[in-house]
Amino acid sequence: MHSGRKLLIAAVATGAVAFASAGSALAQKKYDTGATDTEIKIGNIMPYSGPASAYGVIGKTEAAYFNKINAEGGINGRKINFITYDDGYSPPKAVEQARKLVESDEVLVVFNPLGTPSNSAIQKYLNSKKVPQLFVATGATKWNEPKDFPWTMGWQPSYQSEARIYAKYLMKEKPNAKIAVLYQNDDFGKDYLKGLKDGLGAKSSMITAEESYETSEPTIDNHIVKLRASGADVFLSITTPKFAAQAIKKLAEIEWKPLHIVSNVSSSIGGVIKPAGFENSQGILSAAYGKDGADPQWDNDPGMKKFLDFLAKYYPEGNKLDGSVVFGYGVAQTMVKVLEMCGDNLTRENVMKQAASLKNFAPDTILPGITINTSATDFAPIKQLKMERLNGEKWELFGDIISSELSN
Amino acid sequence: MSAVQEAVPAAPAIEAVPKRAMTLGTGTSLIVLVVLITMPLFVKNFIIFQMTMLLVYGLAVLALNILTGGSGQFSLGQSAFYAVGAYTSAILMEHAGVNYALTLPVAGLICFAFGFLFGQPALRLSGVYLALATFALATAMPQLLKLGYFEHWTGGVQGLVVTKPDAPFGLPMSQDMWLYYFTLVITIAIYIFSVNLLKSRSGRAFMAIRDNEIAASAMGIDVALYKTLAFGVSAGITGVAGGLGAIAVQFVAPDGYTITLAISLFLGMVVGGVGWLPGSIVGSAFIIFVPNIAEGISKGLSGAVFGVILFLVIFLVPHGARQVALVAQHLIDRFKKRQEN
Amino acid sequence: MELLTNQILAGIATGAIYACMALAVVMIYQAIDHLNFAQGEMAMFSTFISWQLMQWGVPYWGAFLLTLIFSFAGGILIERLLFKPLAKAPILTNVAGFIALYAIINSCAGLIWDFTIKQYPTPFGSAPFLGSQLISTHQAGMIGVTVLLLIALYAFFRFTRMGLAMRAAASVPESARLVGINTSWMIALGWGMAAAIGSIAGMLIAPVVFLEPNMMGGVLLYGFAAAVLGGLTSPFGAVIGGFLVGIFENLAGTYIPGVGNELKLPIALALIVTVLVVKPAGLFGRPIIKRV
């Protein structure tokens, strides 16, 4: 009976193995390059040097955030390997780094690359290689084109949509306003200006003066003088932090008090308002989608508390007053959410699919009431903003949450 | 300040490279050539891409070597010519559907004219004044490219996307490999042309002007013609490099052609050895790979690490790679002598 | 007409910034016959030092003085350690050294103090100057200090033995050595003074443009342009050059139709190049006679 028993054991064993492998075939793990049982490789390109090096801190925040996730067990048991390279805000260098990430480091996704020129340079390449270009760090309007570029997705509200919100506000509150615009002469400034003009539509003659400036100019004071001479009573400041602060200061110095609107990228209390002087900034308007780290109204907010704990433990040199740090946290959290949603199916296709299936997701640092929503035809995660006015030493949100849907 | 400057005891601003040492020996040249031709067969596409950029920037540094090392005119404005070449290729390819190979001679000619024209007002300037003028050109170029007036052609701040060509006749190689060999052939051709140029009468005229302009003019050399010619040739080669660069990177935008590029090319020339044409590729390797190495060492201090490495290089070999080659040559000669004895 | 005067006044105000920097540029040129690309970064670093001192509680003028001393010593140290070994190397290699120094200082400043802008105090206050809406008391103060510096420099070079020795060492080094001047230390002294002047420029400029590691990049270019326009051998020319660049740039931006605003800088530079073609040594520089 030995052989008989052996046969039985063998049969049972074979059956068990077959059953087990059939079971694992049902819960099969699927990977593309960059993902394994133990690791997910995330690539990133940031300007750590060069004219935009102020934004390099976003990459550092994200690295620290992924360290935190790894310390807490990783994503579904897999550790994140965050590989970030410097492109010095130069498109040819960005192309080189993108190719390095995809062909040499073999990452799963390229996450949050910064700058419109750099992203424009790598968009075609990444789409042709079918590598996700996820949550790009620029507000240019062109990242929401799932039909032509199915692998590219933005994150923050686009510049044009923000400008339209201001246009709507002005047409309602100050229909006879004379608007003076100071804008940075690059993709950021020009995109914004276009949004403003489109938003005003037939009433774009409300704009009585436009002044552009280059980032190489030491100061924009003389532009302010010129804009004031146009007799405008509304001043729209499409500027990056340093120049926004200079504008606020100069306006106070020459005692010009128009309705002052500042773009969201320069609305940080710590980065712009405080250095420019609270007394000079009263009544300034802006729009926000994130919580400001300097604003005491969020001191007891659970999401903000988590952010502050994260800073204390994983990124102590991080400056909570720096809007870039808050930004980095929020977008990294979104990435982690998407990867969690992928489960064990870590193909690039699935990553894009999950990214396009976010429903009512609210990172810790986003304003209450604003959520991230995407779909197969909607690649703009954050579309909502709330207007705010500076009162005392903090921003006071007012009005309803405005959706900035662009009808393309 | 005294109005009179002593000319005799002061070292010439730009050192002469002895004619003998101007190129690599035949043996070394062959080795380098073999390496350049066979390497793509063993490495990944990404490395081939980097090597293509190595050749492209090598061409640009070579052009600067002709201008500064050859004719003694200091230029911090090569990025402007590179940009014009890049945009010419891009616009011709994307708006006019011209074949990529044909855009290069056009880019070269346009940049030659541009350089020649720029050389005219530059005639009266030298040294630091010429540096400022070329610096002005380099800073002006990105702003010109962003101008709304030209936006229809240049794409303004958004730039233009360029389509990469496939290997012709259905050859079994990737786009990268084809582009590499294409670039290599052009590079070798331009290198041979440049070496012959510097060895020819025109080359001697350049060098006479570099060493002592007044004496050269007293000897009957048409200084104005040769100086502008040097600018033109240098600009033309840089333009071709720009065109190749645009095709390799597949994108042109004003932000890619700033003064930083001009300064990098200058550093490449110094590290390679001013006036030593073979050093151009060493200089090019320096400006492509050392920033990557610096970044690998420290992300926060990548600029400082780069600066430190640069200092080390110029302390150890103030005359650049040419000095290294000279030392190597000496050692080989001594070795040979010992063999004979 | 009012716009014209406004723009001229505003141009003078911005021009004061360029004039300050141009003085430092001329200073280093007088010492070593080259332009130092890292001048701006050194000034920025000094300004950060003074800011840090103030953060630690040192009052403004104390920090100012300490920074001056530190910058002077720092300039000499940098020259002795980094550029004396390159004295025999070709000029272009030295220029590469300046670029390396730029990269190092900029990177270190970014790491130590990060890139968020910082407010920098001014001893002159920010009220409108004489009721004028265009020039603040600080900007008037800046012009005043620049003029004072100019007079001090002029007196130094013209009337003191040290100044004479430095000029001799820079223009005719062989002869200077023959009369016993230690040309090597003259160069070090020149560096130290240029660094100190640069730090004053930085501390005057920072209240207007806000302190951050990239603050001097644009200023340095304008400083060069102003110094070259005025004549690299003339501190007076440098200051005038600074004001002229500021005014001209503003007028170009206002009155040249269409592209004037976007091409302000290239137009200003083109003007300077044109001036140089006509007057190769700058407006106030002494023409150099070269012997063959």
Coordinates of C-alpha atoms in Angstrom, one line a residue, chain C residues 86 92 243:
Chain C
L86 CA 46.7 81.2 -10.8
L92 CA 41.1 82.8 -19.5
F243 CA 22.6 106.5 -13.6

